[in-house]
Coordinates of C-alpha atoms and ligand atoms in Angstrom, one line a residue:
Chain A
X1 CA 21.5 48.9 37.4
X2 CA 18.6 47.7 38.6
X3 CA 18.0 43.7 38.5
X4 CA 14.9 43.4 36.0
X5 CA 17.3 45.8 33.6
X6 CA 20.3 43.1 33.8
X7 CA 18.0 40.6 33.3
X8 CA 17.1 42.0 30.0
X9 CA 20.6 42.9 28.8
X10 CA 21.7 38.9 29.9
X11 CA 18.5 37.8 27.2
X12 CA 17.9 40.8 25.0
X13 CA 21.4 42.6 23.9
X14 CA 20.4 43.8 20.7
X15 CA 24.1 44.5 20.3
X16 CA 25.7 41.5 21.3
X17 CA 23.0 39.5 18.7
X18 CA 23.8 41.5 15.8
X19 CA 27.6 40.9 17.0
X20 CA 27.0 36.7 16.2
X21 CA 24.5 37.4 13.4
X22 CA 26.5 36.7 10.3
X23 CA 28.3 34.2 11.5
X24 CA 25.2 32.5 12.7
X25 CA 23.8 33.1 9.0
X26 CA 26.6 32.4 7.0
X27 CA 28.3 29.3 8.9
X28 CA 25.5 28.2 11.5
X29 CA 22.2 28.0 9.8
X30 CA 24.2 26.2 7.0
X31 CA 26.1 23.5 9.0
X32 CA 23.0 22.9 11.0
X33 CA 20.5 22.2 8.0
X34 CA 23.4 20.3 6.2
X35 CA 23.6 18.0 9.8
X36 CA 19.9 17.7 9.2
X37 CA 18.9 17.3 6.0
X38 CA 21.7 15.0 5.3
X39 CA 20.8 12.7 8.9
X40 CA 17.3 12.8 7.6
X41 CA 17.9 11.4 3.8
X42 CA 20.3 8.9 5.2
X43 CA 18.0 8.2 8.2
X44 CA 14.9 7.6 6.3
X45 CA 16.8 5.4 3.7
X46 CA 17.8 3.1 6.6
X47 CA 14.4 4.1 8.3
X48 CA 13.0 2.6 5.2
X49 CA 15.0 -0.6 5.2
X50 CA 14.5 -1.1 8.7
X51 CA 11.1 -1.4 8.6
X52 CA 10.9 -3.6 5.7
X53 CA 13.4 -5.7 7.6
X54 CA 10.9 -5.3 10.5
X55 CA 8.0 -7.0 8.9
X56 CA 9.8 -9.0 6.4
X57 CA 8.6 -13.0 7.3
X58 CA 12.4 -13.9 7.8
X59 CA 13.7 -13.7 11.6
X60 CA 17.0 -13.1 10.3
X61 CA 15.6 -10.0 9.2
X62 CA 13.3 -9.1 11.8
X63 CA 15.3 -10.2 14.9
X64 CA 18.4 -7.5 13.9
X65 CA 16.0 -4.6 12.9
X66 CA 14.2 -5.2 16.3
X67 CA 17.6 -4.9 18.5
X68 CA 19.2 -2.5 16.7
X69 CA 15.4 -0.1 17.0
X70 CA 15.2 -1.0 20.5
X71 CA 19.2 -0.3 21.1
X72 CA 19.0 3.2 19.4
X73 CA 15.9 4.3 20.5
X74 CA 16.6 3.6 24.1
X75 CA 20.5 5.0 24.2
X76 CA 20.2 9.0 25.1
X77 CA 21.5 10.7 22.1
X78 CA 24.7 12.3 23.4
X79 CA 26.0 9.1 24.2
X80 CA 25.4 7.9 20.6
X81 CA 26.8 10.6 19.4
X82 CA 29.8 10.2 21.4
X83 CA 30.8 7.1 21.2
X84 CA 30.4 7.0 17.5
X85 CA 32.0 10.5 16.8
X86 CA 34.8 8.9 19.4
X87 CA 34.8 5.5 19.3
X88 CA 34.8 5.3 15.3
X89 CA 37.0 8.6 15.2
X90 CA 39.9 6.3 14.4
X91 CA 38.5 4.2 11.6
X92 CA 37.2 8.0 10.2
X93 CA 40.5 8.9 10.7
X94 CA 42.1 6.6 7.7
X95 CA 38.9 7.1 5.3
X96 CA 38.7 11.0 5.3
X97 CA 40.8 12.2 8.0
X98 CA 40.2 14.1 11.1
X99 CA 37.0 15.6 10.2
X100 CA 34.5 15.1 12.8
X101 CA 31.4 16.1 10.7
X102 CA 30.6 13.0 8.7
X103 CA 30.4 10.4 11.8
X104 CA 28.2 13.2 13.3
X105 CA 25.7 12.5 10.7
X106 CA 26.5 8.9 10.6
X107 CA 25.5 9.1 14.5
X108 CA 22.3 11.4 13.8
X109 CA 21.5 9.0 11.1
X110 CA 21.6 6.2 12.6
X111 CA 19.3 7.5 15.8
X112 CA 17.1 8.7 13.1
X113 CA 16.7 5.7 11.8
X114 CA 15.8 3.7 14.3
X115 CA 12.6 6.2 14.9
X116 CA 11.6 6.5 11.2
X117 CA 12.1 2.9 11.3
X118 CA 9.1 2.4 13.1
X119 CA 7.2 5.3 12.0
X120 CA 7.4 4.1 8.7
X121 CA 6.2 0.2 10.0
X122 CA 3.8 1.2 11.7
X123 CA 2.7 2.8 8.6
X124 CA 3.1 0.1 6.3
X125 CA 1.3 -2.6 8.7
X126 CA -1.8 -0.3 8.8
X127 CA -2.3 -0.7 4.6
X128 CA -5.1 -3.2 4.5
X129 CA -4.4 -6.8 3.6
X130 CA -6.6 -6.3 0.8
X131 CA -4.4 -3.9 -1.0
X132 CA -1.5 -7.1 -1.0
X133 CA -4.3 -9.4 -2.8
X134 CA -5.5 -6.5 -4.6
X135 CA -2.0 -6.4 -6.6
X136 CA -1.0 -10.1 -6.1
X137 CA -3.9 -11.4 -8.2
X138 CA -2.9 -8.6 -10.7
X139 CA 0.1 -10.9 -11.0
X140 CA 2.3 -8.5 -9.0
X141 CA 5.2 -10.3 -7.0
X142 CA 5.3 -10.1 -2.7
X143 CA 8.5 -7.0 -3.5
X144 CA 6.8 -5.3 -6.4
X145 CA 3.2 -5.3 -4.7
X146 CA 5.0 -3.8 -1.9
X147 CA 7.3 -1.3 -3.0
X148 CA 4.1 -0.5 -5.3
X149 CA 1.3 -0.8 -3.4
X150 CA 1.9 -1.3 0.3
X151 CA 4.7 1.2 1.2
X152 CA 3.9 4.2 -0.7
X153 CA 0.7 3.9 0.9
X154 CA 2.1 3.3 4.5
X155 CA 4.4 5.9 4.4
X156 CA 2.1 8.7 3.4
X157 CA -0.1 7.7 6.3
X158 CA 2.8 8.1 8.7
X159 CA 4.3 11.5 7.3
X160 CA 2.8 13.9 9.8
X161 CA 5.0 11.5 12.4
X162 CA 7.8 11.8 9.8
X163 CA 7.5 15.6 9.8
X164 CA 8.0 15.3 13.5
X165 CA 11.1 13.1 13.3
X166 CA 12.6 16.0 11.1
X167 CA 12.4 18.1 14.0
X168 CA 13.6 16.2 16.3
X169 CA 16.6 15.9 14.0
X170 CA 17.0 19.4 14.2
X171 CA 17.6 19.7 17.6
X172 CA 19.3 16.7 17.8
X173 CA 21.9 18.4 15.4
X174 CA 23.2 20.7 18.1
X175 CA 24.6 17.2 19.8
X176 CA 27.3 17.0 17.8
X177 CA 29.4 20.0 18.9
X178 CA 30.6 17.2 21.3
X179 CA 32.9 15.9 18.6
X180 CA 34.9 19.3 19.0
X181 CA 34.3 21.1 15.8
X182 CA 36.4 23.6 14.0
X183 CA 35.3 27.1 14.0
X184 CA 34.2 26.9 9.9
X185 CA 31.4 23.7 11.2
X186 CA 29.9 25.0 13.8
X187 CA 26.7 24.6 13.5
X188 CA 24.0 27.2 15.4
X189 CA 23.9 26.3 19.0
X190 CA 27.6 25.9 19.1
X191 CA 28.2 29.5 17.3
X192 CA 25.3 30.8 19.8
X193 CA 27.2 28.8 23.2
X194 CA 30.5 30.5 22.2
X195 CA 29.2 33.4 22.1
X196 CA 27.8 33.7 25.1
X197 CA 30.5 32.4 27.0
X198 CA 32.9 35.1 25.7
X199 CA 31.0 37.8 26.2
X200 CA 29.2 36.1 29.3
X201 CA 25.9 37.1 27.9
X202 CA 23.1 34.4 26.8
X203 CA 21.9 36.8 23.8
X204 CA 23.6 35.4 21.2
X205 CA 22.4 31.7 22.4
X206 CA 18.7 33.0 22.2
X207 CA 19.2 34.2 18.8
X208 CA 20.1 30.7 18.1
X209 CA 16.7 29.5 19.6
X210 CA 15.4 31.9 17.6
X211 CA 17.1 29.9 14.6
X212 CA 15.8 27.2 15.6
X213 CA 11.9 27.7 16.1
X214 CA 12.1 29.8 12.8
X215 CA 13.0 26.0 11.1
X216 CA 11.0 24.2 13.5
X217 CA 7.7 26.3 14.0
X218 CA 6.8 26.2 10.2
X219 CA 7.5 22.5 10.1
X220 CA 4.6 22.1 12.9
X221 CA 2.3 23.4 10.6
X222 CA 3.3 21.4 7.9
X223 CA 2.6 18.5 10.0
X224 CA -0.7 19.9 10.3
X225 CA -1.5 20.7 6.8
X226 CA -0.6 17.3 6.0
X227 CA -2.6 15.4 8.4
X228 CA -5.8 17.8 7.6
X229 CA -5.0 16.8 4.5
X230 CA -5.0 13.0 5.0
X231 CA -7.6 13.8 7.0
X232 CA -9.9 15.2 4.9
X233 CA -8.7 14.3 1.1
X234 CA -7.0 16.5 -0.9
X235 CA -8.6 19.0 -2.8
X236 CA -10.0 18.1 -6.1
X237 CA -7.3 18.5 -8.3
X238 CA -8.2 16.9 -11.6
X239 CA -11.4 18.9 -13.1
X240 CA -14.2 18.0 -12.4
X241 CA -15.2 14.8 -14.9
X242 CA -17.8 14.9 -16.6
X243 CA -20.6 12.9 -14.9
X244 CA -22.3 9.7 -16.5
X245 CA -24.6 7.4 -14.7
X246 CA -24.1 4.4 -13.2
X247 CA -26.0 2.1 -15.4
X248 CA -25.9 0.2 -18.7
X249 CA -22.0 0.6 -19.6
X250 CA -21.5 -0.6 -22.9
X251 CA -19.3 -3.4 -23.1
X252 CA -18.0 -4.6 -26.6
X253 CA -14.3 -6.3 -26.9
X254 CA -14.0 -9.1 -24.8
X255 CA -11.6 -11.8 -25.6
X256 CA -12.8 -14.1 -28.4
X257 CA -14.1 -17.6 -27.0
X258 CA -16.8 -19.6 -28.2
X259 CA -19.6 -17.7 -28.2
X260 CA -22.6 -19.6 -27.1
Chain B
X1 CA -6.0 -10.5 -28.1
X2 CA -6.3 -13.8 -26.2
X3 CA -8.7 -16.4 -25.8
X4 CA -10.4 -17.2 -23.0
X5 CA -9.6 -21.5 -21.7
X6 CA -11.1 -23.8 -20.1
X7 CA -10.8 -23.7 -16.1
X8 CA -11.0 -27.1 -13.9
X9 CA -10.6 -28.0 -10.4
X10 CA -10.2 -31.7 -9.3
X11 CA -10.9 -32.6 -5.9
X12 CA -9.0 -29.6 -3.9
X13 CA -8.7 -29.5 -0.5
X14 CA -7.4 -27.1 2.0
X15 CA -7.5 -25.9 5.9
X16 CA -6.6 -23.5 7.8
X17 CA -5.4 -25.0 10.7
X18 CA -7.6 -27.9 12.3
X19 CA -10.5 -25.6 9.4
X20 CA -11.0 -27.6 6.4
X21 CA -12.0 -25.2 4.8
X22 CA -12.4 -27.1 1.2
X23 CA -12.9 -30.4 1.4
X24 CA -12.2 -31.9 -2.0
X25 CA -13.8 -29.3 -4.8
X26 CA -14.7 -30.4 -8.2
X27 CA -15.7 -27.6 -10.7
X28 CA -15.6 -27.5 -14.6
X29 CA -15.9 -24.3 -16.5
X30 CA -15.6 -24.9 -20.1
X31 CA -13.9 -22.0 -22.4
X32 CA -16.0 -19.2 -22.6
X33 CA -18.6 -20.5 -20.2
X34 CA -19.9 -18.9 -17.2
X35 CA -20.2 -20.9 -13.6
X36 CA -22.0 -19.0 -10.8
X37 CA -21.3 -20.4 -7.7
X38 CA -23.6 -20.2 -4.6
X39 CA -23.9 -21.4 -1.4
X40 CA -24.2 -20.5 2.5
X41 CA -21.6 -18.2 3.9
X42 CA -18.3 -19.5 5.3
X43 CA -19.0 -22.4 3.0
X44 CA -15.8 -21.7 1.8
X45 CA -16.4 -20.2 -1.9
X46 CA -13.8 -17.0 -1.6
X47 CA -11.3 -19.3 -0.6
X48 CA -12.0 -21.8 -3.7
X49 CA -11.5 -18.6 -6.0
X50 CA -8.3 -17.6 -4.0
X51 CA -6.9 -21.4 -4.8
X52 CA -7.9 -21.4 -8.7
X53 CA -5.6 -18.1 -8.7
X54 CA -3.3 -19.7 -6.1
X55 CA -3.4 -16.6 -4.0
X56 CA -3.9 -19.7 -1.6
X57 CA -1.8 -22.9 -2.3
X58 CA -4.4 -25.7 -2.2
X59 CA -3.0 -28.7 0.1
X60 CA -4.0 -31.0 -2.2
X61 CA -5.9 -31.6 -5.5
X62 CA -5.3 -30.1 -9.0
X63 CA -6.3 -26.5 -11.1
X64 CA -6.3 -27.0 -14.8
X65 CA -6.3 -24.3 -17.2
X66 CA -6.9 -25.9 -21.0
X67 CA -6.4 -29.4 -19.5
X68 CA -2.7 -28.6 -18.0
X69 CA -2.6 -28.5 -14.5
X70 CA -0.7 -24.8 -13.2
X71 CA 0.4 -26.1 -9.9
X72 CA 3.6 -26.1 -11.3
X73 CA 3.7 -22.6 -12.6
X74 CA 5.3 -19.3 -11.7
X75 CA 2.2 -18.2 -9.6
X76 CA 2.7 -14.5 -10.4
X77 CA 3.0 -15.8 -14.3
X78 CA -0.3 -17.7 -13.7
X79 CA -1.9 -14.8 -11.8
X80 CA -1.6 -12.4 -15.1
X81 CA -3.8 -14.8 -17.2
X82 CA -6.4 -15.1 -14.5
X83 CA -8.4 -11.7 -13.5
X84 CA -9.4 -11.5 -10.2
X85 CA -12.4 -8.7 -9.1
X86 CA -13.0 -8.6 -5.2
X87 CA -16.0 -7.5 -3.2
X88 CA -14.1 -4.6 -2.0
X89 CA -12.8 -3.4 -5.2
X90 CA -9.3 -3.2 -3.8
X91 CA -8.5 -0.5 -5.5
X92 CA -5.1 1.8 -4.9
X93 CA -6.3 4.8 -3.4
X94 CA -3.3 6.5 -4.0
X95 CA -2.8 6.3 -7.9
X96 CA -5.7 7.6 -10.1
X97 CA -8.0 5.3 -11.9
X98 CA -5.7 6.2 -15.0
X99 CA -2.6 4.5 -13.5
X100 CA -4.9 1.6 -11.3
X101 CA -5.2 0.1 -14.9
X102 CA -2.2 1.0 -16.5
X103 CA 0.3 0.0 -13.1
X104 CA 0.2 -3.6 -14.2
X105 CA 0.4 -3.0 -18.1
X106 CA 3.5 -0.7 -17.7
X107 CA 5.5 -2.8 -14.9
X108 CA 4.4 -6.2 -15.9
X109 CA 4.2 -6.3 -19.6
X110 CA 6.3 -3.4 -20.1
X111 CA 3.9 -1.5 -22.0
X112 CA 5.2 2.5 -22.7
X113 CA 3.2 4.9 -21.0
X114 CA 1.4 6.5 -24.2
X115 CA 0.6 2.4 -25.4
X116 CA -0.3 2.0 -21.7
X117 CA -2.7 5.4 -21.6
X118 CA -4.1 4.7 -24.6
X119 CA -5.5 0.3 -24.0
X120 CA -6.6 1.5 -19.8
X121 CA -8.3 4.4 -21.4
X122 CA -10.0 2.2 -24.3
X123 CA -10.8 -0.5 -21.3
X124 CA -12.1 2.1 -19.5
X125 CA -14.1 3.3 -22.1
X126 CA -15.7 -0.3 -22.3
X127 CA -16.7 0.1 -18.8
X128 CA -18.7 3.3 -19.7
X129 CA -15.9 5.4 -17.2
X130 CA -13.6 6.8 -20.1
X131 CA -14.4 10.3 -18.3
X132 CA -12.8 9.4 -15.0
X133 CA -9.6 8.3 -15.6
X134 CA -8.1 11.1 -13.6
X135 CA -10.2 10.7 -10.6
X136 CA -9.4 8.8 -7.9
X137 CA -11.0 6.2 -6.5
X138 CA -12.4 7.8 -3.5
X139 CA -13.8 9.9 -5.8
X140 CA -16.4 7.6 -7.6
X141 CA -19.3 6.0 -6.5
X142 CA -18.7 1.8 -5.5
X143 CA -20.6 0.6 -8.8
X144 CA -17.9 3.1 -10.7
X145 CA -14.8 2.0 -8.9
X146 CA -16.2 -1.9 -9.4
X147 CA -16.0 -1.1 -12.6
X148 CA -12.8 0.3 -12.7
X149 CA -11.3 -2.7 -11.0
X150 CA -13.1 -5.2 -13.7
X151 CA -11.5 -2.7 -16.7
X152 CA -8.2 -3.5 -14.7
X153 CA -8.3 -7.2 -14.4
X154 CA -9.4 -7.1 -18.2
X155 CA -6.6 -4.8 -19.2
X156 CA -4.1 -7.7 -18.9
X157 CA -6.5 -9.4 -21.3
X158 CA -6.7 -12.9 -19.0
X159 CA -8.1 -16.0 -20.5
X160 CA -10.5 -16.4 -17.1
X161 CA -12.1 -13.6 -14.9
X162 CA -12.7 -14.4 -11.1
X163 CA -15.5 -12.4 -9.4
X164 CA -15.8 -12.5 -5.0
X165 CA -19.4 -10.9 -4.4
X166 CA -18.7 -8.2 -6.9
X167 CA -21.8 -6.8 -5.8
X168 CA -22.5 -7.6 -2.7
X169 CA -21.2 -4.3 -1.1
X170 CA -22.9 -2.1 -3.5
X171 CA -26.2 -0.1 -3.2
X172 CA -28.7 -1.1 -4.8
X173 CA -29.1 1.1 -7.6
X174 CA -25.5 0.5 -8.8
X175 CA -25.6 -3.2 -9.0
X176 CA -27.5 -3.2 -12.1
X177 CA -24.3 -1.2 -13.9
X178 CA -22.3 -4.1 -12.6
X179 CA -24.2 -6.8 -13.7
X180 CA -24.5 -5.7 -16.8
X181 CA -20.8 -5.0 -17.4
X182 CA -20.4 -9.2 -15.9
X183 CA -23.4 -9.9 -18.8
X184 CA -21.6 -8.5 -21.6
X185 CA -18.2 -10.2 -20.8
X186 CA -20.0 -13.7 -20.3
X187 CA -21.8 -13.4 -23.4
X188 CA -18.4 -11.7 -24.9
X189 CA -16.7 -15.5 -24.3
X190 CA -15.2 -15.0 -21.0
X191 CA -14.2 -18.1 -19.4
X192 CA -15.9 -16.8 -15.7
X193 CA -16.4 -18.3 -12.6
X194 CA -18.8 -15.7 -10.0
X195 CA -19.3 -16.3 -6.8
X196 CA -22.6 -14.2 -6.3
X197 CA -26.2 -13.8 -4.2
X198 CA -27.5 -12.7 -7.0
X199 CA -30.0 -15.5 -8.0
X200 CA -31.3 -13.6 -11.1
X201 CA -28.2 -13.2 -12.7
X202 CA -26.8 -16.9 -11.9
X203 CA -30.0 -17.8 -13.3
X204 CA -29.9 -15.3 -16.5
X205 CA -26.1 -15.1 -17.1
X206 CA -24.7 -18.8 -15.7
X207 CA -24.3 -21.5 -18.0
X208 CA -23.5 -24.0 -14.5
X209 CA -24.4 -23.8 -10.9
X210 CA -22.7 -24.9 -8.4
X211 CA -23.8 -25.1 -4.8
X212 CA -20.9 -25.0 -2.4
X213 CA -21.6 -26.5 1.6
X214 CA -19.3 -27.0 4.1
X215 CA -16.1 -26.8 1.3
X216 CA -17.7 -29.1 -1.6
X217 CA -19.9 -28.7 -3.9
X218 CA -22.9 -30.6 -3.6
X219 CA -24.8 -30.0 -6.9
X220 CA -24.2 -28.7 -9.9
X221 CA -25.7 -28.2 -13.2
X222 CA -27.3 -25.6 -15.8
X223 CA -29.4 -23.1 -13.8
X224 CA -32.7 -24.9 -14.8
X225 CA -31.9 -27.8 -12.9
X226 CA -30.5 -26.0 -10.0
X227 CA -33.3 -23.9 -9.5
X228 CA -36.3 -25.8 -10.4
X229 CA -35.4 -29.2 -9.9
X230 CA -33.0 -29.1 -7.0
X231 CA -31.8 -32.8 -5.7
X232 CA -30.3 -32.0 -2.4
X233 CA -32.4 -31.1 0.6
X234 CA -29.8 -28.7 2.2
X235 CA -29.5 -27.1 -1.7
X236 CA -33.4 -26.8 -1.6
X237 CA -33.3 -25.4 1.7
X238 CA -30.8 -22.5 0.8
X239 CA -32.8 -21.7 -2.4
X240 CA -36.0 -21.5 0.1
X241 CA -33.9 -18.8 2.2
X242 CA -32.6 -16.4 -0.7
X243 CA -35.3 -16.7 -3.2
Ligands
ATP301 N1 -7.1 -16.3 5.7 C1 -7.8 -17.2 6.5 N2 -7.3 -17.7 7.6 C2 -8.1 -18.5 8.4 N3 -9.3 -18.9 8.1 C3 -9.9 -18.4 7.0 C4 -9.2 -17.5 6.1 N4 -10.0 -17.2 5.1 C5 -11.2 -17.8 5.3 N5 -11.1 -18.6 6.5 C6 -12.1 -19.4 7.0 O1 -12.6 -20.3 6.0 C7 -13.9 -20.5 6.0 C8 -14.6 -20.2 4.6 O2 -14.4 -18.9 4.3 P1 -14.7 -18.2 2.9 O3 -14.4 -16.8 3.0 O4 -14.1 -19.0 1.9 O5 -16.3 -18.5 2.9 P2 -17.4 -17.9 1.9 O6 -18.1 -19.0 1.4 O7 -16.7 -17.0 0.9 O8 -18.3 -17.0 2.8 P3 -19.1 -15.6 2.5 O9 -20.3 -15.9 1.7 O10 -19.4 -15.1 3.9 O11 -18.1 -14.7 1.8 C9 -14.5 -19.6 7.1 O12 -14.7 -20.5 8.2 C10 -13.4 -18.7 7.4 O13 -13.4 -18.3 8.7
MG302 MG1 -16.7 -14.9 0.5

């Protein structure tokens, strides 16, 4: 065989893909969008609170959410997987047993977080001041004009950057075949790596690749339909009101005072 | 519906820093008059408004509302009777005019959302903007979304409205709209107090002037004597510039 022929059969079996399809479709895909989507709730809820902890006006609150972002974003993220997936193995141990899977979101999470953390801060700190005085002098409390006012407005600014967190998370969710996984929770890159090494043939890890840019390629252009979006306004939704001028509004009930 | 009260600060001071930015501020408003209050910029007159609210605690001195001083209040408590409408509007941009009104109405007095609907769209209807209540704000012109922000403050039905340059980042052709909507509340009984360049209207609308230099004010009085018979030279001197 010639080599440009053996290349192809190590990246392009047809045979040996179809061979890890199901399993990749019926026990990979699932695993890995449950690692994600479950890391990307629980990160964004503690994303959330970080960055409210983050500009809160309490150092006891900004001082922890500052360590714990700079601690997490700067570990690489096989080592926080491992040494949670390890290190808290025994405590996971006595609260649900040998399963590896929920301290592998607990780990994914937490990196998560500490990103989203500062996606959604930066965010936040880019709303105006004037929307804070806007609904304080409505009679809105500091938390209520924020959870109101401020942060649904800072976090829709920063959801293309969100978006891109998710994929990241993704990825990230191949990490955790370092916690040795049973063959019913692998997700796809560990079905795909198994594979391959039983058969010595990398197909079946590119169809996992293949997986994987079919969740992450669309989510790229949702973070561009969004930011054309924020861009540009959405698109007229409510129809068109009718139009009426700009002058003489008539004003009638006014609160009863003395009239003069 | 409520009545509109009487509004009074006694000698109220406050810095920023090494700014003194107010340097002990007497102003009366009686119930259901209008005050207009002029004066040079940086003379401190947003701030004033932002301590009668107590969006800024004053460092010292006293508001009143109906004689009682509110210093001792719940200041979110005190900010629901008190209206506030800012040069900027400050509207949400991410919640239709419909729900800019009704936000405070549902989560603050607990209104029901079809009570809620039913007084922002009747508000809104007072404004002459009953047709826009599901645009959003980007989507209306500034004299329509300063109007939308006066048919929130008055929503809450407070007993004194507070107006920052309500105009003053408007084009000319929609100030008129404004002004009018301001007219019709001052001579509806509204306890006011506008800060405003608008001469013709302090001089129309206001039942006092005050002129406000370097965090005081220097004169005041019924629009008459501020504007024809003008005691202080640095008062006469601003009138020569905007007039
Ligand atoms: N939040 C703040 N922090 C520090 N200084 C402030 C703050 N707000 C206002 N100042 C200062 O207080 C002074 C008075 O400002 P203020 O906005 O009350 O003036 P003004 O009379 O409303 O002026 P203008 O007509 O330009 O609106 C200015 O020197 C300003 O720089
Ligand atoms: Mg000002």
């Amino acid at each position: 065989m010639d080599p440009l022929s053996t290349l192809w059969e190590t990246f392009f079996d047809v045979d040996a893909m179809r061979e890890a399809l199901p399993e990749m479709l019926t026990v990979g895909l699932p695993n890995t969008l449950i690692l994600a989507v479950s890391a990307a709730l629980l990160g964004s809820v503690l994303g959330l609170l970080l960055a409210v902890a983050g500009i809160s006006r309490s150092r006891w609150l900004r001082w922890p959410a500052r360590v714990y972002t700079d601690v997490f974003r700067g570990l690489p993220a096989a080592a926080t997987i491992l040494l949670i997936g390890v290190g808290l193995a025994p405590l996971g141990m006595q609260v649900w047993g040998p399963d590896p899977y929920p301290l592998g979101i607990l780990a994914l999470s937490l990196i998560a977080a500490a990103y989203i953390g500062e996606i959604f801060r930066s965010g936040i700190q880019s709303v105006e001041a004037a929307q804070l005085e806007g609904a304080r002098a409505l009679g809105f409390s500091w938390s209520d004009a924020m959870r109101l006012v401020i942060i649904p407005q800072g976090v829709r600014r920063v959801l293309p950057a969100w978006v891109n967190q998710l994929i990241a998370l993704i990825k990230d969710s191949s990490l955790v075949y370092f916690l040795g996984l049973v063959a019913s929770q692998r997700e796809l890159f560990r079905i795909g790596q198994d594979y391959a090494a039983t058969t010595g043939n990398e197909s079946a890890l590119l169809l996992a690749g293949l997986f994987y840019l079919a969740l992450t390629v669309p989510l790229t252009h949702v973070v561009n339909w969004i930011d054309g979006r924020l861009r540009h306004g959405r698109p007229a939704t409510a129809p068109a009101d009718e139009d009426e001028d700009d002058t003489d509004p008539a004003l009638a009930g006014a609160p009863e005072g003395d009239r003069r | 519906m409520t009545t509109s009260v009487s509004l009074e600060a006694r000698d109220v001071h406050l810095a920023f820093g090494p700014n003194r930015v107010l340097r002990g501020v007497d102003l009366t408003v009686r119930r259901g008059a209008t005050a207009c209050v002029i004066g040079p910029s940086g003379s401190g007159k947003s701030t004033l408004l932002r301590t009668l609210n107590r969006l800024i605690e004053p460092d010292r001195g006293d508001v009143l509302l109906d004689g009682r001083s509110v210093l001792g209040d719940d200041p979110d408590a005190l900010r629901q009777r008190i209206g506030m409408v800012f040069q900027q509007f400050n509207l949400f941009p991410h919640m239709t005019v419909l729900r800019n009104v009704t936000l405070a109405l549902r989560r603050l007095r607990k209104l029901g959302e079809d009570e809620a609907d039913a007084l922002a769209r009747a508000q809104l209807e007072l404004v002459g903007l009953a047709g826009k209540a599901n645009s959003r704000p980007a989507q209306l012109s500034g004299g329509q979304q300063q109007r939308v922000a006066i048919a929130r403050a008055l929503a809450l039905k407070p007993e004194v409205m507070l107006f920052d340059e309500a105009t003053s980042a408007l084009d000319p052709e929609l100030v008129k709209g404004v002004l009018a909507v301001m007219a019709d509340l001052s001579a509806a009984g509204m306890t006011m107090v506008v800060v405003t360049h608008e001469m013709g209207f302090a001089r129309r609308v206001a039942d006092t002037v005050a002129f406000m230099d370097r965090g005081v004010v220097l004169e005041a009085g019924p629009p008459e004597a501020i504007f024809e018979r003008a005691e202080h030279p640095r008062l006469r001197r601003f009138l020569a510039q905007v007039l």
